[in-house]
Tab-separated table of C-alpha atoms in Angstrom:
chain	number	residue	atom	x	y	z
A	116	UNK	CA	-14.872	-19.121	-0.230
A	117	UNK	CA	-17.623	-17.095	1.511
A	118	UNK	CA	-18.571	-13.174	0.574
A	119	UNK	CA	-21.047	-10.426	0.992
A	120	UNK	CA	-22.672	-9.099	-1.814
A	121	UNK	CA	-23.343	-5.246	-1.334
A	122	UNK	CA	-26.017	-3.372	-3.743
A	123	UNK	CA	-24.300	-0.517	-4.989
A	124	UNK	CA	-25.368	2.168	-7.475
A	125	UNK	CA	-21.939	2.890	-9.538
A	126	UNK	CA	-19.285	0.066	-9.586
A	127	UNK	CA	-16.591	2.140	-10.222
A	128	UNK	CA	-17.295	4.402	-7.535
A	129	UNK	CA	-17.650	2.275	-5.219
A	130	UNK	CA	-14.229	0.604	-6.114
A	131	UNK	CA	-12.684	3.621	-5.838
A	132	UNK	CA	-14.206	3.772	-2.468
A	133	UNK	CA	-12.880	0.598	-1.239
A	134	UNK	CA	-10.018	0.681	-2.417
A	135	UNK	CA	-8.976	4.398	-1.815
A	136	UNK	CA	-10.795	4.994	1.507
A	137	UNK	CA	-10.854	1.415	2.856
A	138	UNK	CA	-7.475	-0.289	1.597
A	139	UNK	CA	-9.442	-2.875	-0.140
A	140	UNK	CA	-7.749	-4.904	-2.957
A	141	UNK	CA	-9.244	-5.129	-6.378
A	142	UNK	CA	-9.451	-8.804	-7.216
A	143	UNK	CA	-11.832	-8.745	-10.216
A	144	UNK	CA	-14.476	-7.017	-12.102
A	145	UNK	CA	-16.830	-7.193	-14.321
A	146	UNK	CA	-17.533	-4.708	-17.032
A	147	UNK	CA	-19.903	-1.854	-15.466
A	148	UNK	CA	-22.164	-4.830	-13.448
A	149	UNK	CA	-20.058	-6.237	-10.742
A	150	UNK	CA	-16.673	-6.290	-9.032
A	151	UNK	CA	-14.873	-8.365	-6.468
A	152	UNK	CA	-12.433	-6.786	-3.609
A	153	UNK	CA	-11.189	-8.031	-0.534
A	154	UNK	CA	-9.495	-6.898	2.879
A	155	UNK	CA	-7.755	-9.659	4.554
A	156	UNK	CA	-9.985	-12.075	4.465
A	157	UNK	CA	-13.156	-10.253	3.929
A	158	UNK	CA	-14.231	-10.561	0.353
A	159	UNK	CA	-17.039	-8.125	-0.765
A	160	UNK	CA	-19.033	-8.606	-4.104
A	161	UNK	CA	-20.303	-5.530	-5.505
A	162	UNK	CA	-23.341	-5.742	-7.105
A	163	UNK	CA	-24.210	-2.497	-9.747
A	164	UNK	CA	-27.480	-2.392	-11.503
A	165	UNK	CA	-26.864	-4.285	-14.314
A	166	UNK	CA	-25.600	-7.288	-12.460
A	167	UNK	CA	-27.703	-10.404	-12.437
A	168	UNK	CA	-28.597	-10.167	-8.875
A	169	UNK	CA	-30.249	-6.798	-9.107
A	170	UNK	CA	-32.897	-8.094	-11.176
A	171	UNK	CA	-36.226	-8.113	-9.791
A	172	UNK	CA	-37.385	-10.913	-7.715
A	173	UNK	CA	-40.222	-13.263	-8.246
A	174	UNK	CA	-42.374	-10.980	-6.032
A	175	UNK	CA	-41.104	-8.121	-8.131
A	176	UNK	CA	-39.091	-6.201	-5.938
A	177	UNK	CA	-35.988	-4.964	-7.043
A	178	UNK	CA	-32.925	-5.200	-4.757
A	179	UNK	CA	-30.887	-1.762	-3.662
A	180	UNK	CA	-28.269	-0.535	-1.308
A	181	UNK	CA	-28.332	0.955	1.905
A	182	UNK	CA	-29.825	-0.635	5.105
A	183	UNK	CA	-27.890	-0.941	8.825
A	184	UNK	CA	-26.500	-4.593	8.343
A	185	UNK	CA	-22.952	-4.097	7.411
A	186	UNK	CA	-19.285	-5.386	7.135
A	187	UNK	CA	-17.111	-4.819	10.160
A	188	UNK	CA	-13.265	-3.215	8.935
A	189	UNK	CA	-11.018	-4.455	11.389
A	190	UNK	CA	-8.016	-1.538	12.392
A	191	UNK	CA	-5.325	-1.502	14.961
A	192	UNK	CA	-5.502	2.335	15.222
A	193	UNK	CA	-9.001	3.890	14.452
A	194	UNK	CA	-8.125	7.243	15.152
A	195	UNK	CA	-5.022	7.955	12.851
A	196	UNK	CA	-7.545	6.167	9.625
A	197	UNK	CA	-10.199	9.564	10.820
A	198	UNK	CA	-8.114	12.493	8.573
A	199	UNK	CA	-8.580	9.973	5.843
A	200	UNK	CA	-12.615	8.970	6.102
A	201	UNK	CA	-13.334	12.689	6.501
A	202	UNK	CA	-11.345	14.042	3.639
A	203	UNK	CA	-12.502	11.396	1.609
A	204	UNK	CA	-16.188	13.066	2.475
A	205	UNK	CA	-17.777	9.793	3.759
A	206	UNK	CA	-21.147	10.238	5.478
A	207	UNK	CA	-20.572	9.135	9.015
A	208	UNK	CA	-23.427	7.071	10.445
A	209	UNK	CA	-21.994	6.646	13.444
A	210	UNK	CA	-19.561	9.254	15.434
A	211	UNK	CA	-16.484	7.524	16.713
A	212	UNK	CA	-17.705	5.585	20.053
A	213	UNK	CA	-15.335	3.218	22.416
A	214	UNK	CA	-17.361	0.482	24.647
A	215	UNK	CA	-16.210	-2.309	26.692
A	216	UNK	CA	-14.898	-4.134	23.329
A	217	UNK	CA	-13.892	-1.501	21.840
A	218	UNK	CA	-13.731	1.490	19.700
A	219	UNK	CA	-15.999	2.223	16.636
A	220	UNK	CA	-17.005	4.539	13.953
A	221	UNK	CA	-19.903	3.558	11.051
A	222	UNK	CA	-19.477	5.317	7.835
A	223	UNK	CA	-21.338	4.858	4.790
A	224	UNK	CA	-20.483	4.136	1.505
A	225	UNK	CA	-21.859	6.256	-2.111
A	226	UNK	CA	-24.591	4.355	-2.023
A	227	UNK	CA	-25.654	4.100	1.608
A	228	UNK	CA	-24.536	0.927	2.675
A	229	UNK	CA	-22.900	0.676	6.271
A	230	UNK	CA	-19.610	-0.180	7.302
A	231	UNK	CA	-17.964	-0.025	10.642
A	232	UNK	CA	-14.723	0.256	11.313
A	233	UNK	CA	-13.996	-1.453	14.833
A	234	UNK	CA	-10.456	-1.420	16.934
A	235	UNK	CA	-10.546	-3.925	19.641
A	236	UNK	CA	-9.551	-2.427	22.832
């Protein structure tokens, strides 16, 4: 199995998100420290405060959230999931933008790291 870890600040807010904005699936947490969700084959490790990989490192920096690398939310229809992202209040990063592979929107989640939501097209 392979997996991003995110840094976020509140596991259970950012399950919520996930799960409620995004359509994730809840596979396992963790008391307060970490949880585990997935979207089709996308599993995402979220990593709270207390988890062990939020500890400082051996330079003595301390891991946190936010940053432009991201995941990449796959949709057949980006434009009907819109009503949803903005009454959910997500920050949007990145306006809703079609190219030559595509659509795409980049919305943030509570605590600041990317996502983008791409429809191939």
């Amino acid at each position: 199995m392979s997996a991003v870890r995110y840094f976020v600040d509140d596991v259970q807010q950012a399950i919520a998100f996930y799960r409620d904005v995004l359509e994730f699936e809840l596979i396992a947490q963790y008391g307060p420290a970490m949880a585990i969700v997935r979207h089709g084959s996308l599993t995402l490790w979220l990593a709270g405060p207390r988890s062990s990989a939020a500890q400082p490192t051996a330079e003595g920096e301390i891991p946190s959230a936010g940053g432009w690398n991201r995941i990449v939310v796959t949709t057949d229809d980006l434009k009907s999931r819109l009503p949803g992202i903005e009454a959910a209040g997500c920050v949007i990063r990145v306006p809703l933008r079609t190219g030559p592979g595509g659509s795409q929107l980049v919305i943030q989640d509570p605590s600041g790291n990317c996502i983008e939501l791409f429809e191939e097209g």
